[in-house]
mmCIF file of C-alpha atoms in Angstrom:
data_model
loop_
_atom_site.group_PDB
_atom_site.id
_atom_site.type_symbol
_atom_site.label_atom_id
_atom_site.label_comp_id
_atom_site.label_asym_id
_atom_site.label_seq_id
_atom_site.Cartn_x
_atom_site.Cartn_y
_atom_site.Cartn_z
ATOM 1 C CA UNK F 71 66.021 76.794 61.642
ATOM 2 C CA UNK F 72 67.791 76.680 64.793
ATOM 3 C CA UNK F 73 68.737 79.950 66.447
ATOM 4 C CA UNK F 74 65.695 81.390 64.862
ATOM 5 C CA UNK F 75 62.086 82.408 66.519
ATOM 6 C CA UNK F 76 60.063 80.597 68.306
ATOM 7 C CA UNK F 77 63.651 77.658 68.963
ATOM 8 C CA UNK F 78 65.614 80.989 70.395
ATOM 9 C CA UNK F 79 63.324 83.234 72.797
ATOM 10 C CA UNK F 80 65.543 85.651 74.682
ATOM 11 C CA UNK F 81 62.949 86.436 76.650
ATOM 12 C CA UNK F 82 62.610 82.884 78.404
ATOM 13 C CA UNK F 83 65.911 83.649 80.881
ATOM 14 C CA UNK F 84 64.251 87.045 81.879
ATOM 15 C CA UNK F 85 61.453 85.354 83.217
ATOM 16 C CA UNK F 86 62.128 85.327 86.806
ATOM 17 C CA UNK F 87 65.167 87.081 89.152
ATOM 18 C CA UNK F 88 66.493 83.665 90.279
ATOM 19 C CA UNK F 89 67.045 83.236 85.643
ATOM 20 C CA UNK F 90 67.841 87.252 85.238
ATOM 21 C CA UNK F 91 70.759 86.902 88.738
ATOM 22 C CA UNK F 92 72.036 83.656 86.494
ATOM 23 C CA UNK F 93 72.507 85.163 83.346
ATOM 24 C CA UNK F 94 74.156 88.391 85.068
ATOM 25 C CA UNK F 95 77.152 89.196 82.721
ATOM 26 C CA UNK F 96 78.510 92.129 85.230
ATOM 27 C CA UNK F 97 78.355 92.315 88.542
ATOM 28 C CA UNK F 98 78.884 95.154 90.587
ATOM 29 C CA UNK F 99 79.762 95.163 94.515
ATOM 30 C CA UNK F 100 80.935 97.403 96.916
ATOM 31 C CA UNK F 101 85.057 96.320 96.468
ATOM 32 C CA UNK F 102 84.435 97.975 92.853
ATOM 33 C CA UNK F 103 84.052 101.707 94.262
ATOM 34 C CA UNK F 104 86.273 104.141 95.737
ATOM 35 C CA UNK F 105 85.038 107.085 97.906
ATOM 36 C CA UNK F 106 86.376 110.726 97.166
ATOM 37 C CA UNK F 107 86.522 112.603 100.742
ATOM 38 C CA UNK F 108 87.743 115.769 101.437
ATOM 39 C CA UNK F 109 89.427 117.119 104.828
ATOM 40 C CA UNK F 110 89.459 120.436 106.005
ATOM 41 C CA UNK F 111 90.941 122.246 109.367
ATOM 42 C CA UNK F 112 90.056 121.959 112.989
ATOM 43 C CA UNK F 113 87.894 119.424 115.195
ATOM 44 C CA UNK F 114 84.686 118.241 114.699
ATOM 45 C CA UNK F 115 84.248 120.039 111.607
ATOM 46 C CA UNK F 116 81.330 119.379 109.002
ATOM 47 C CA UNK F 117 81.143 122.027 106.088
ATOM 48 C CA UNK F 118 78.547 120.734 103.762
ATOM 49 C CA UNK F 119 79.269 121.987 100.047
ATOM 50 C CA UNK F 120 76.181 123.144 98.492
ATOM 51 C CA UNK F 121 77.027 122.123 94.621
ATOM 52 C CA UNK F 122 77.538 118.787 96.264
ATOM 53 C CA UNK F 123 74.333 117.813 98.164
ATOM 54 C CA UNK F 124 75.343 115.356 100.661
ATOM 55 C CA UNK F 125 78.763 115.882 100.277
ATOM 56 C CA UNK F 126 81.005 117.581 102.608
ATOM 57 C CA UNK F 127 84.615 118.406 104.189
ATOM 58 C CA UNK F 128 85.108 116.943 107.417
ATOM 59 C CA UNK F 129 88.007 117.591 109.544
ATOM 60 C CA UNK F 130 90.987 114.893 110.028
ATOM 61 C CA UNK F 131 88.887 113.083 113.410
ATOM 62 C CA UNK F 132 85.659 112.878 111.437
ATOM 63 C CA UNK F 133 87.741 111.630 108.205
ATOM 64 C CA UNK F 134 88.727 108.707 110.652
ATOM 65 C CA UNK F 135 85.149 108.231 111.925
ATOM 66 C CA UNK F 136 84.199 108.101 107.319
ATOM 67 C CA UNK F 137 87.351 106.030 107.077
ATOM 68 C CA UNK F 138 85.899 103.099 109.146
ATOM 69 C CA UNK F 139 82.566 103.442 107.955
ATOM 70 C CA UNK F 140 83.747 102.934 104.203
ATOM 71 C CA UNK F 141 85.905 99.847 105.841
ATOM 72 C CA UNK F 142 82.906 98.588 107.455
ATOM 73 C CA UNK F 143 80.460 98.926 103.732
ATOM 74 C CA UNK F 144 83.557 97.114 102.486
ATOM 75 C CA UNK F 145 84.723 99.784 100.461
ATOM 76 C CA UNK F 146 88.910 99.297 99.602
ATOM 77 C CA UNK F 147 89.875 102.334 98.936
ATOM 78 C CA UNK F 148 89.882 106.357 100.005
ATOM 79 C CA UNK F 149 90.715 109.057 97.305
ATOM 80 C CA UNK F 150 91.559 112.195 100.032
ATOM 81 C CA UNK F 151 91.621 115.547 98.484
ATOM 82 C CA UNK F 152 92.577 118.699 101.196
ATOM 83 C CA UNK F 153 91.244 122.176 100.934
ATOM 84 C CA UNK F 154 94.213 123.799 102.076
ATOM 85 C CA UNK F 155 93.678 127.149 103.858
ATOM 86 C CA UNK F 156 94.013 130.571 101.582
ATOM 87 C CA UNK F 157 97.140 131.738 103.774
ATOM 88 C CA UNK F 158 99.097 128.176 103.424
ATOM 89 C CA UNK F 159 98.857 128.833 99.799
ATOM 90 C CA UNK F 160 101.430 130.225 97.367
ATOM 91 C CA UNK F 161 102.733 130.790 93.776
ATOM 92 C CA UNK F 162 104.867 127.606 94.147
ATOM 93 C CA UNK F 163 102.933 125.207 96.131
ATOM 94 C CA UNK F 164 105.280 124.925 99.104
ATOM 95 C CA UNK F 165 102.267 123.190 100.899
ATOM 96 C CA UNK F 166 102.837 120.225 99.067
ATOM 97 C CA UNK F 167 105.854 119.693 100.630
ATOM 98 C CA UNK F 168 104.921 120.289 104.180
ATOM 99 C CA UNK F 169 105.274 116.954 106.296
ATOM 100 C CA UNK F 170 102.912 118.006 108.633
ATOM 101 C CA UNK F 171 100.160 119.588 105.554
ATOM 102 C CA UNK F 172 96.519 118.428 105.912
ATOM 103 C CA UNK F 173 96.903 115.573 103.776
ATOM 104 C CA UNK F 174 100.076 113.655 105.608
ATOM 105 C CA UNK F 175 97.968 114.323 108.755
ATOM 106 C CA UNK F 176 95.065 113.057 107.598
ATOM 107 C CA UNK F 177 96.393 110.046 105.933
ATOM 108 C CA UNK F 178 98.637 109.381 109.710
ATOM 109 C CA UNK F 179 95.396 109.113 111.406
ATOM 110 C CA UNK F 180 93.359 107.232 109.312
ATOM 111 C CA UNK F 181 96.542 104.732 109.241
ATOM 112 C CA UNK F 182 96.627 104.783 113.174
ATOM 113 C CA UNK F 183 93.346 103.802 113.869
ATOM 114 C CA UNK F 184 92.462 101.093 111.028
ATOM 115 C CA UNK F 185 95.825 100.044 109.615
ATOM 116 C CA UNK F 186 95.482 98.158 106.744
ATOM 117 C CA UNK F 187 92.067 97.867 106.960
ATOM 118 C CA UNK F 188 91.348 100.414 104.075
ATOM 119 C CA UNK F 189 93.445 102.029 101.178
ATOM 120 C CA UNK F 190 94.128 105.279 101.462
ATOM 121 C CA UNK F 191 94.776 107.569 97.753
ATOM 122 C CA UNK F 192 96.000 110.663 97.560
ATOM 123 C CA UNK F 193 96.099 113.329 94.550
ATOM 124 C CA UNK F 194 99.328 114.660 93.604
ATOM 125 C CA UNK F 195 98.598 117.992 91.385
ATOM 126 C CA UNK F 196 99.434 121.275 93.480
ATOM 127 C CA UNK F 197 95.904 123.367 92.564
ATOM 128 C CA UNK F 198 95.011 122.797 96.349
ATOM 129 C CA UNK F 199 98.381 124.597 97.222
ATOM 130 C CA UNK F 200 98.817 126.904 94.569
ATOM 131 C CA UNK F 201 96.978 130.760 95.000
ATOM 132 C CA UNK F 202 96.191 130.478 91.137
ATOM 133 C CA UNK F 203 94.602 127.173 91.269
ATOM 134 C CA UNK F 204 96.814 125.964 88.309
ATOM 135 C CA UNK F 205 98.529 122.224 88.567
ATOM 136 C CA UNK F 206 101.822 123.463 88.425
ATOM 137 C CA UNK F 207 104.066 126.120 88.590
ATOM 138 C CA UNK F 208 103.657 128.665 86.328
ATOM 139 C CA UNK F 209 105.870 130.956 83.691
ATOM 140 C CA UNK F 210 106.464 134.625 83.388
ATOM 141 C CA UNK F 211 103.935 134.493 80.381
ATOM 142 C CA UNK F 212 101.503 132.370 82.523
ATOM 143 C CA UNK F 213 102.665 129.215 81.026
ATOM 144 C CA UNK F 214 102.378 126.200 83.164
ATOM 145 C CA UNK F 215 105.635 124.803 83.713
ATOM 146 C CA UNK F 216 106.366 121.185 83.159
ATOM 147 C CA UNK F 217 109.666 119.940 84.114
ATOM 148 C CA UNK F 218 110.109 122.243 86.943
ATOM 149 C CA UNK F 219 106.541 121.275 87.818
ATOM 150 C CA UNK F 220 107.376 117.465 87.924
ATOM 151 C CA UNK F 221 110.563 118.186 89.987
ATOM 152 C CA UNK F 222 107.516 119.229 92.886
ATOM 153 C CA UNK F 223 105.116 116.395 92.442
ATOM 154 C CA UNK F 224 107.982 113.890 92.867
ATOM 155 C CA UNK F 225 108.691 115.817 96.269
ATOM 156 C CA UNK F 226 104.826 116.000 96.682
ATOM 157 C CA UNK F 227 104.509 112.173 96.512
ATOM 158 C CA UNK F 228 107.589 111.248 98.334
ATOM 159 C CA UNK F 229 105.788 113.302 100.980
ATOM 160 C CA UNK F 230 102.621 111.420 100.835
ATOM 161 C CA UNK F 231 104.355 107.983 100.576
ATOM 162 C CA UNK F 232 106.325 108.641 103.700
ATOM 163 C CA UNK F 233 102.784 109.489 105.522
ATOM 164 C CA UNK F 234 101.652 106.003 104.592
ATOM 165 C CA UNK F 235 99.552 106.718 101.319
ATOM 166 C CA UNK F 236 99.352 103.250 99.763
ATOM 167 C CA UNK F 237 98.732 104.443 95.968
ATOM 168 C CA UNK F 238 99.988 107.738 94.302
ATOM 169 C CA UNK F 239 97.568 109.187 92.060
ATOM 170 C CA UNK F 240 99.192 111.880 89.813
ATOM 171 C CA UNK F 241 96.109 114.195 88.229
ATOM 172 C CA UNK F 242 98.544 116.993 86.615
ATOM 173 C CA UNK F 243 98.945 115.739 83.115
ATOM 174 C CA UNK F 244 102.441 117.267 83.079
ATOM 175 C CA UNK F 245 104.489 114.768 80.666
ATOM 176 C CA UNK F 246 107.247 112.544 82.287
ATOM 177 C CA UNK F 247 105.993 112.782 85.674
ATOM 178 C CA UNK F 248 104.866 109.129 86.149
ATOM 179 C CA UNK F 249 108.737 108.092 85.522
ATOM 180 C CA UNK F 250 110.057 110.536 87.607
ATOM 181 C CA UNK F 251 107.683 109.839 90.511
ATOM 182 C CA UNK F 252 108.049 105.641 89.847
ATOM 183 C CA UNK F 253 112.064 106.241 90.409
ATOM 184 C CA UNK F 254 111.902 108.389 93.584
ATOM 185 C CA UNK F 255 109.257 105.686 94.907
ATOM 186 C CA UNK F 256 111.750 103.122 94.169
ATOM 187 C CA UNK F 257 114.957 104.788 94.966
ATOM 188 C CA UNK F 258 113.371 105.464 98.497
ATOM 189 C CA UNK F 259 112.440 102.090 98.824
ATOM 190 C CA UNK F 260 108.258 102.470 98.269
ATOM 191 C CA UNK F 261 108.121 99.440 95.997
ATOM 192 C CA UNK F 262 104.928 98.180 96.821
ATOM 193 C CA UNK F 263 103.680 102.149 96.546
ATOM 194 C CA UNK F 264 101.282 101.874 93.352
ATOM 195 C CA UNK F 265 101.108 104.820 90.636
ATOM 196 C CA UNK F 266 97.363 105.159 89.507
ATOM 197 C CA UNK F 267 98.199 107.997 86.805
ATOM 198 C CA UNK F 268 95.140 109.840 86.213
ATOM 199 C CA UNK F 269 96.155 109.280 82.141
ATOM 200 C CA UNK F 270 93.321 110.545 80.594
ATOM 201 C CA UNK F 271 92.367 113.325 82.164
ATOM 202 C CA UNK F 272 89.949 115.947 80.171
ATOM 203 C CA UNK F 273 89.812 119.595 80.003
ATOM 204 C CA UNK F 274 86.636 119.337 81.158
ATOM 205 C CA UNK F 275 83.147 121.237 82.063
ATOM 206 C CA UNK F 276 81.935 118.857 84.479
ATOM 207 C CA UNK F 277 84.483 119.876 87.376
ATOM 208 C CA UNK F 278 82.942 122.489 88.951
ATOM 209 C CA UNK F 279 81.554 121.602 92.337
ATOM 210 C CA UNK F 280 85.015 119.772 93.124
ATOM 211 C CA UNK F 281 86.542 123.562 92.670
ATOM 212 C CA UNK F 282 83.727 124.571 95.724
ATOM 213 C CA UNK F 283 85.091 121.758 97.378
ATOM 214 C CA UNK F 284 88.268 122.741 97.507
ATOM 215 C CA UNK F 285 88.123 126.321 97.252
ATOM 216 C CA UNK F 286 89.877 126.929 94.247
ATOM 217 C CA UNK F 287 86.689 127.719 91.496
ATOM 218 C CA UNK F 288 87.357 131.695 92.901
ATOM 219 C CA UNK F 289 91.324 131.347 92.222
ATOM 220 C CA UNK F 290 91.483 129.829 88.967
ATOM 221 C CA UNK F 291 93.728 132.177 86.670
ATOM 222 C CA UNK F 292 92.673 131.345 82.485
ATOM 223 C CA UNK F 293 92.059 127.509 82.174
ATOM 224 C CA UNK F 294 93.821 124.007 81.926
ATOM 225 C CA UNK F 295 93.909 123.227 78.343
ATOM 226 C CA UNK F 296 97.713 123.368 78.023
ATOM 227 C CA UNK F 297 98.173 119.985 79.644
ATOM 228 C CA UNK F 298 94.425 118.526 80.173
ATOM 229 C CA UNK F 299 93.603 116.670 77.254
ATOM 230 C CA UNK F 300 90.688 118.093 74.150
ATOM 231 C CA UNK F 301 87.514 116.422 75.089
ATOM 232 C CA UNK F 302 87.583 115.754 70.814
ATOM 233 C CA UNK F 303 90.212 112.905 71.669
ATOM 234 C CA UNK F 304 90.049 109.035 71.607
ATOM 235 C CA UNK F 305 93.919 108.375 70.171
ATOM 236 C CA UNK F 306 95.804 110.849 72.173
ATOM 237 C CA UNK F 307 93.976 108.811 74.967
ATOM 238 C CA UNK F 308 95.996 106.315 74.464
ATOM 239 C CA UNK F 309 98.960 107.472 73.364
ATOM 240 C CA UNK F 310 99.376 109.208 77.029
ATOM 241 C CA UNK F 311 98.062 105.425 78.886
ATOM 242 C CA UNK F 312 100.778 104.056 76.436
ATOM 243 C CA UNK F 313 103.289 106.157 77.996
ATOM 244 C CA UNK F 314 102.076 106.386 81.594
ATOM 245 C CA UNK F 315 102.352 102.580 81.794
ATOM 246 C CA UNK F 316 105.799 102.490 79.929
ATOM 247 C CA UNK F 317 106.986 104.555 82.708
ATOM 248 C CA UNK F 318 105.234 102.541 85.848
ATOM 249 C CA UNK F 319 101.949 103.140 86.181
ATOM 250 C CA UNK F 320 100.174 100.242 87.603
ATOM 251 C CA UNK F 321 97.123 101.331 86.749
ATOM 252 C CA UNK F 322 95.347 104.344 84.783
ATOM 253 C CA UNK F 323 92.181 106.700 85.122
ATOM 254 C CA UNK F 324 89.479 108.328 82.492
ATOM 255 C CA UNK F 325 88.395 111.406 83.972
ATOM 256 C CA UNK F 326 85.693 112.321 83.643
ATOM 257 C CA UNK F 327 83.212 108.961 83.707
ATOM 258 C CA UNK F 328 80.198 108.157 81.799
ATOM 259 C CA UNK F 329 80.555 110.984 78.929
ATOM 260 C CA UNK F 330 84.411 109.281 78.221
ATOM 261 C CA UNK F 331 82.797 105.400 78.320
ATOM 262 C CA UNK F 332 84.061 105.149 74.880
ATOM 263 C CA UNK F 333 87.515 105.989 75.995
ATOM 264 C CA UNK F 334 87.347 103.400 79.164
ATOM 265 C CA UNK F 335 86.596 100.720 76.367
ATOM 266 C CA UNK F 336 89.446 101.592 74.347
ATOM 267 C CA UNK F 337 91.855 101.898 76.723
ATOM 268 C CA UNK F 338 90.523 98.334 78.266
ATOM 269 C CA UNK F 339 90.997 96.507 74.979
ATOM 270 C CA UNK F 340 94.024 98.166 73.716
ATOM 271 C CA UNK F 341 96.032 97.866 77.221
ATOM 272 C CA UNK F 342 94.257 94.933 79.107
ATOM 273 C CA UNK F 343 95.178 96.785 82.389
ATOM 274 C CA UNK F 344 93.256 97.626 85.529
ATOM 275 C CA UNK F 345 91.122 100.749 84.390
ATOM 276 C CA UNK F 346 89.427 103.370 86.605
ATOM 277 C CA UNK F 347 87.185 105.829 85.848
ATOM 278 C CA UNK F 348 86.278 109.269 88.128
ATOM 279 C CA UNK F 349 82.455 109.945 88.365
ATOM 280 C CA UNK F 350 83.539 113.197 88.915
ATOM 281 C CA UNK F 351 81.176 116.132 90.900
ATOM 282 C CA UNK F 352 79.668 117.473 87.657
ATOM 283 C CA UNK F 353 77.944 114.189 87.295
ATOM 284 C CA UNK F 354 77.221 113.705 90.859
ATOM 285 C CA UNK F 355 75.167 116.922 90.856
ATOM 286 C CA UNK F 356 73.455 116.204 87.462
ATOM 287 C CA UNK F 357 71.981 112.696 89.283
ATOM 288 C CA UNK F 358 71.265 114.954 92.550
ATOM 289 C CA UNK F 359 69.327 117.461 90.943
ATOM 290 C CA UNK F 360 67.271 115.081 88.733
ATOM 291 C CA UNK F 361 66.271 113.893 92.182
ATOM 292 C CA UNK F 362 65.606 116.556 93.125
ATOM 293 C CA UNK F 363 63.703 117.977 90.719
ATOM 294 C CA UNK F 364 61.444 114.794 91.036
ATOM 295 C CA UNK F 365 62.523 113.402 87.452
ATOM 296 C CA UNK F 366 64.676 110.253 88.811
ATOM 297 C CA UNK F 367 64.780 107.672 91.164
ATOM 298 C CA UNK F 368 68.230 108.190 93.347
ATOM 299 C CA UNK F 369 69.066 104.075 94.419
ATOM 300 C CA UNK F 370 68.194 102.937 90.548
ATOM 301 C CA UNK F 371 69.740 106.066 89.143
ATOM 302 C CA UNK F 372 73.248 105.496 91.315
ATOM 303 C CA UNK F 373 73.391 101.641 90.512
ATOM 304 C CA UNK F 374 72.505 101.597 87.022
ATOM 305 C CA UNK F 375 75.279 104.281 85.832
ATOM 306 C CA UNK F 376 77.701 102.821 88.277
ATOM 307 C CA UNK F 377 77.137 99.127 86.427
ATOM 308 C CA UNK F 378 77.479 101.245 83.267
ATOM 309 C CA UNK F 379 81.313 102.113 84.514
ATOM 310 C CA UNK F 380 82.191 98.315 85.348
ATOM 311 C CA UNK F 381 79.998 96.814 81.738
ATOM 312 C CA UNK F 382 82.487 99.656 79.651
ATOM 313 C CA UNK F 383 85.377 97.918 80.979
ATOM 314 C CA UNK F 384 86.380 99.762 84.102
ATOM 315 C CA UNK F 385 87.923 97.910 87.362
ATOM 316 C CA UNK F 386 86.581 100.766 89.850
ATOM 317 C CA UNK F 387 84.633 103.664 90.212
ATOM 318 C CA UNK F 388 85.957 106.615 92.222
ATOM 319 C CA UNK F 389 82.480 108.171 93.161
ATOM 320 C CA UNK F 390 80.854 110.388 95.815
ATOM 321 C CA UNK F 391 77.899 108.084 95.471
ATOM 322 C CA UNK F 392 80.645 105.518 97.116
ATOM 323 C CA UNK F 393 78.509 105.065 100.261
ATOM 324 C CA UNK F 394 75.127 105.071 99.470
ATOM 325 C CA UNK F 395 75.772 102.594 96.865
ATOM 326 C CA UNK F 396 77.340 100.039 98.927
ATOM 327 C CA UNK F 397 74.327 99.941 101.608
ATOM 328 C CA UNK F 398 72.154 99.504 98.470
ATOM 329 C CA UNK F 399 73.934 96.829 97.796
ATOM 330 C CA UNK F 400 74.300 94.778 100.792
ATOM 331 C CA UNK F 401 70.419 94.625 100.387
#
């Protein structure tokens, strides 16, 4: 009958590249990633971070020199994360709030010398200001705070906003904060300011080598499961997206990536809205060290789990494999 073997061979459009590029159902390209980067002090500063090979913190002029070579690879977007020194931080963040912190300078000079020609991201959370590496602000019992929390991170992105960040990207998980930080934006007059909510973010064990990046892995007082979400989770997923979008998110992010696919999908079929997902640096160093260790290719490796992220559903990537993924694929 028809549809059956030998009338239907699957097989046949496999036959040749020109048949396999054809039949392609998702493409990826180097406008679906954005490149994590993170700036430290001084000039002409390199500090590789040894749980990220090939990863480092570069200070704000070699973040400018990175920031054109993304622009160049045609890569949109920047996701800038600061370590901030151990003496500029404090129980309450005040960093954050600091016109002239690492990230507002960073995110001036990057603007100065390419305009528009990139996007630039920026994390609102306060574990790179705080000196107990928590989100937010904490309680006499060691509670994190939320509401007196959010009153920062509105203050934090107001900051950023006003140093020319183009999208906000909360990654607290306090509740309410997307609403609060969407009216400041507004009431300021940042309407074209976008809100990428990290929404599903995971109390995860995959985070590690970001906390070397940033020097807060040694600082870290207890853990984060009062306001990151159970890894067990799929409908609280979206009951926070839900909300995140009711209060102005444009846009949302599943942190961690390819161990939360399930969740992309879900959110991408329940929502129908521009979905991200964070490769984050626990599955950068799992692909490293298979390399490594001689038990995986690094190019096929990179662009098959990256096409994995954009087949589940997502719009972008943020990953550190940003860069050497878009050479491979202006091949």
């Amino acid at each position: 009958m028809t549809g059956a073997y030998p009338h239907t061979r699957l097989r046949r459009a496999r036959a040749t590249a020109w048949s396999r590029a054809m039949h392609r159902e998702t493409v990826l390209t180097p406008a679906d990633l954005i490149w994590p980067v993170f700036v430290t002090e001084g000039e002409g500063v390199e500090q590789p971070i040894s749980s990220l090979p090939g990863v480092s913190r570069w200070s704000v002029d070699l973040l400018v020199e990175r920031a054109r070579e993304a622009a160049d690879l045609g890569i949109p977007c920047l996701a800038l994360f600061p370590d901030t020194q151990p003496e500029r931080r404090s129980d309450d963040g005040a960093e954050a709030l600091n016109p002239d912190n690492l990230m507002c300078r960073a995110l001036r000079a990057i603007r100065t010398e390419l305009g528009d020609r990139i996007g630039l991201l920026t994390d609102v959370a306060l574990d790179p200001y705080t000196n107990h590496g928590q989100d937010g602000l904490l309680g006499e019992d060691g509670y994190v705070l939320n509401d007196e929390t959010i009153e920062v991170l509105v203050g934090q992105s107001l900051n950023q906003a006003r140093a020319g960040a183009d999208i906000i990207a909360p990654s607290d998980m306090m509740d309410g904060r997307i609403g609060a930080i969407r009216d400041a934006l507004e009431d300021e007059g940042f309407v074209n300011v976008q809100i990428m909510s990290y929404a599903a973010k995971y109390a995860s064990a995959f985070y590690g080598p970001f906390r070397d990046a940033v020097n807060t892995r040694g600082l870290l007082k207890g853990d984060k499961k009062t306001y990151q979400m159970d890894p067990a989770n799929t409908e609280e997923a979206l009951r926070e997206v839900e909300l995140d979008l009711a209060e102005g998110a444009d846009s949302v992010m599943v942190k961690p990536g390819l161990p939360y696919l399930d969740i992309v999908r879900r959110v991408k079929e329940t929502f129908e809205v521009p979905v991200f997902a964070y490769q984050v640096s626990g599955e950068y160093a799992m692909i490293e060290a298979a390399v490594a260790a001689g038990a995986a290719d690094r190019d096929a490796m990179v662009l098959e789990t990256l096409l994995a992220f954009k087949r589940a559903g997502c719009s972008g990537v943020l990953t550190y494999h940003a860069v050497h993924a878009a050479r491979l694929l202006q091949k």
